[in-house]
C-alpha atoms as a printed R data frame, in Angstrom:
    type eleno elety resid chain resno      x       y       z
1   ATOM     1    CA   MET     A     1 63.623 -23.438  27.792
2   ATOM     2    CA   PHE     A     2 61.041 -26.363  28.409
3   ATOM     3    CA   VAL     A     3 60.697 -27.442  32.025
4   ATOM     4    CA   PRO     A     4 57.788 -29.663  32.213
5   ATOM     5    CA   LEU     A     5 54.797 -28.778  34.757
6   ATOM     6    CA   PRO     A     6 54.721 -31.318  37.706
7   ATOM     7    CA   ILE     A     7 58.742 -29.754  38.166
8   ATOM     8    CA   VAL     A     8 57.066 -27.017  39.210
9   ATOM     9    CA   ILE     A     9 54.528 -27.773  40.667
10  ATOM    10    CA   VAL     A    10 56.590 -29.441  42.779
11  ATOM    11    CA   VAL     A    11 58.981 -26.490  43.060
12  ATOM    12    CA   GLY     A    12 56.125 -24.521  44.094
13  ATOM    13    CA   PHE     A    13 54.498 -26.508  46.865
14  ATOM    14    CA   THR     A    14 57.751 -27.406  48.571
15  ATOM    15    CA   LEU     A    15 58.433 -23.122  48.796
16  ATOM    16    CA   LEU     A    16 55.078 -23.106  49.930
17  ATOM    17    CA   LEU     A    17 55.348 -25.305  52.749
18  ATOM    18    CA   MET     A    18 59.147 -23.632  53.839
19  ATOM    19    CA   VAL     A    19 57.418 -20.319  53.832
20  ATOM    20    CA   GLY     A    20 55.005 -22.057  55.928
21  ATOM    21    CA   LEU     A    21 56.999 -23.158  58.258
22  ATOM    22    CA   ILE     A    22 59.494 -20.094  58.886
23  ATOM    23    CA   ILE     A    23 56.332 -18.320  59.586
24  ATOM    24    CA   ARG     A    24 54.600 -21.446  62.045
25  ATOM    25    CA   ARG     A    25 58.468 -21.089  63.322
26  ATOM    26    CA   ARG     A    26 58.550 -17.327  63.959
27  ATOM    27    CA   SER     A    27 54.765 -16.758  65.568
28  ATOM    28    CA   GLU     A    28 55.462 -19.579  68.314
29  ATOM    29    CA   ARG     A    29 56.176 -17.051  70.253
30  ATOM    30    CA   ASP     A    30 53.783 -16.317  74.008
31  ATOM    31    CA   PRO     A    31 51.520 -13.749  73.324
32  ATOM    32    CA   LEU     A    32 51.333 -12.585  76.871
33  ATOM    33    CA   LEU     A    33 54.650 -12.537  78.277
34  ATOM    34    CA   GLY     A    34 56.246 -11.989  74.352
35  ATOM    35    CA   SER     A    35 59.176 -14.444  74.674
36  ATOM    36    CA   LEU     A    36 60.223 -17.877  73.721
37  ATOM    37    CA   PRO     A    37 58.499 -20.755  75.387
38  ATOM    38    CA   PRO     A    38 60.805 -22.219  78.134
39  ATOM    39    CA   ALA     A    39 62.922 -24.814  76.475
40  ATOM    40    CA   VAL     A    40 62.269 -28.839  77.365
41  ATOM    41    CA   GLY     A    41 64.691 -29.776  80.506
42  ATOM    42    CA   SER     A    42 66.389 -26.288  80.918
43  ATOM    43    CA   LYS     A    43 68.990 -26.502  83.243
44  ATOM    44    CA   GLN     A    44 67.351 -23.042  85.085
45  ATOM    45    CA   ALA     A    45 68.140 -22.561  89.060
46  ATOM    46    CA   ILE     A    46 64.852 -22.051  90.750
47  ATOM    47    CA   PRO     A    47 65.044 -21.056  94.098
48  ATOM    48    CA   ARG     A    48 62.678 -23.267  96.154
49  ATOM    49    CA   ASN     A    49 62.290 -22.580  99.826
50  ATOM    50    CA   ASP     A    50 61.661 -26.730 101.498
51  ATOM    51    CA   SER     A    51 60.284 -25.633 104.855
52  ATOM    52    CA   PRO     A    52 57.446 -27.211 106.112
53  ATOM    53    CA   SER     A    53 56.087 -23.805 107.243
54  ATOM    54    CA   ALA     A    54 56.336 -22.408 103.604
55  ATOM    55    CA   PRO     A    55 55.002 -24.817 101.279
56  ATOM    56    CA   PHE     A    56 55.824 -22.065  98.079
57  ATOM    57    CA   ALA     A    57 58.989 -20.992  96.319
58  ATOM    58    CA   GLU     A    58 60.293 -17.915  96.249
59  ATOM    59    CA   LEU     A    59 59.512 -15.975  92.874
60  ATOM    60    CA   PRO     A    60 63.116 -14.113  91.974
61  ATOM    61    CA   PRO     A    61 62.420 -10.184  92.358
62  ATOM    62    CA   GLU     A    62 62.094  -9.309  89.121
63  ATOM    63    CA   THR     A    63 59.594 -11.633  88.461
64  ATOM    64    CA   GLU     A    64 57.744 -11.043  91.677
65  ATOM    65    CA   ALA     A    65 58.042  -7.066  90.585
66  ATOM    66    CA   GLN     A    66 56.444  -8.332  87.191
67  ATOM    67    CA   VAL     A    67 53.282  -9.986  88.915
68  ATOM    68    CA   ARG     A    68 52.440  -7.686  91.684
69  ATOM    69    CA   LEU     A    69 52.264  -5.347  88.172
70  ATOM    70    CA   LEU     A    70 50.108  -7.454  86.904
71  ATOM    71    CA   ILE     A    71 47.820  -8.270  89.922
72  ATOM    72    CA   ALA     A    72 47.463  -4.518  89.620
73  ATOM    73    CA   ALA     A    73 46.413  -4.485  86.453
74  ATOM    74    CA   GLY     A    74 44.024  -6.471  86.929
75  ATOM    75    CA   ARG     A    75 45.540  -9.978  85.159
76  ATOM    76    CA   LYS     A    76 45.622 -12.296  87.485
77  ATOM    77    CA   ILE     A    77 45.559 -15.814  85.262
78  ATOM    78    CA   ASP     A    78 48.198 -13.704  83.554
79  ATOM    79    CA   ALA     A    79 50.152 -13.474  87.056
80  ATOM    80    CA   ILE     A    80 49.243 -17.220  87.586
81  ATOM    81    CA   LYS     A    81 50.800 -18.127  84.098
82  ATOM    82    CA   LEU     A    82 53.759 -16.239  85.247
83  ATOM    83    CA   THR     A    83 54.117 -17.717  88.208
84  ATOM    84    CA   ARG     A    84 53.613 -21.109  87.266
85  ATOM    85    CA   ASP     A    85 56.448 -20.720  84.103
86  ATOM    86    CA   THR     A    86 58.515 -19.230  86.385
87  ATOM    87    CA   THR     A    87 58.502 -21.801  89.447
88  ATOM    88    CA   ARG     A    88 57.035 -24.813  87.869
89  ATOM    89    CA   LEU     A    89 54.637 -25.418  90.748
90  ATOM    90    CA   GLY     A    90 51.286 -26.888  90.254
91  ATOM    91    CA   LEU     A    91 48.776 -24.773  89.301
92  ATOM    92    CA   LYS     A    92 46.582 -23.941  92.808
93  ATOM    93    CA   GLU     A    93 50.020 -23.660  94.785
94  ATOM    94    CA   CYS     A    94 51.061 -20.849  91.980
95  ATOM    95    CA   LYS     A    95 47.389 -19.702  92.805
96  ATOM    96    CA   ASP     A    96 47.894 -19.444  96.314
97  ATOM    97    CA   LEU     A    97 50.759 -17.630  95.891
98  ATOM    98    CA   VAL     A    98 49.465 -14.957  93.164
99  ATOM    99    CA   ASP     A    99 46.454 -14.914  96.300
100 ATOM   100    CA   ALA     A   100 49.244 -13.815  98.595
101 ATOM   101    CA   LEU     A   101 51.130 -11.139  96.690
102 ATOM   102    CA   GLY     A   102 48.243  -9.890  95.738
């Protein structure tokens, strides 16, 4: 059976493109946390302390434990990133929160 060369090329290119997209989608995990990035517009309940005396959001206990472990391991930047992902606060606020924990 004869198959024209342009058809073979198009089918081969399509398969390579599909494999590349699959590999790319699998590699979109966060290399620091080892998990998928947070979904945009996700409706996660984030406990916040809105009193004027304490401008920081509260961290969930499991996240606070992870942040303390990262600080103890000397990975302060990773701790700030984790805090920022959890609380959705600004960079300075998260740095101040991590400094207060450490």
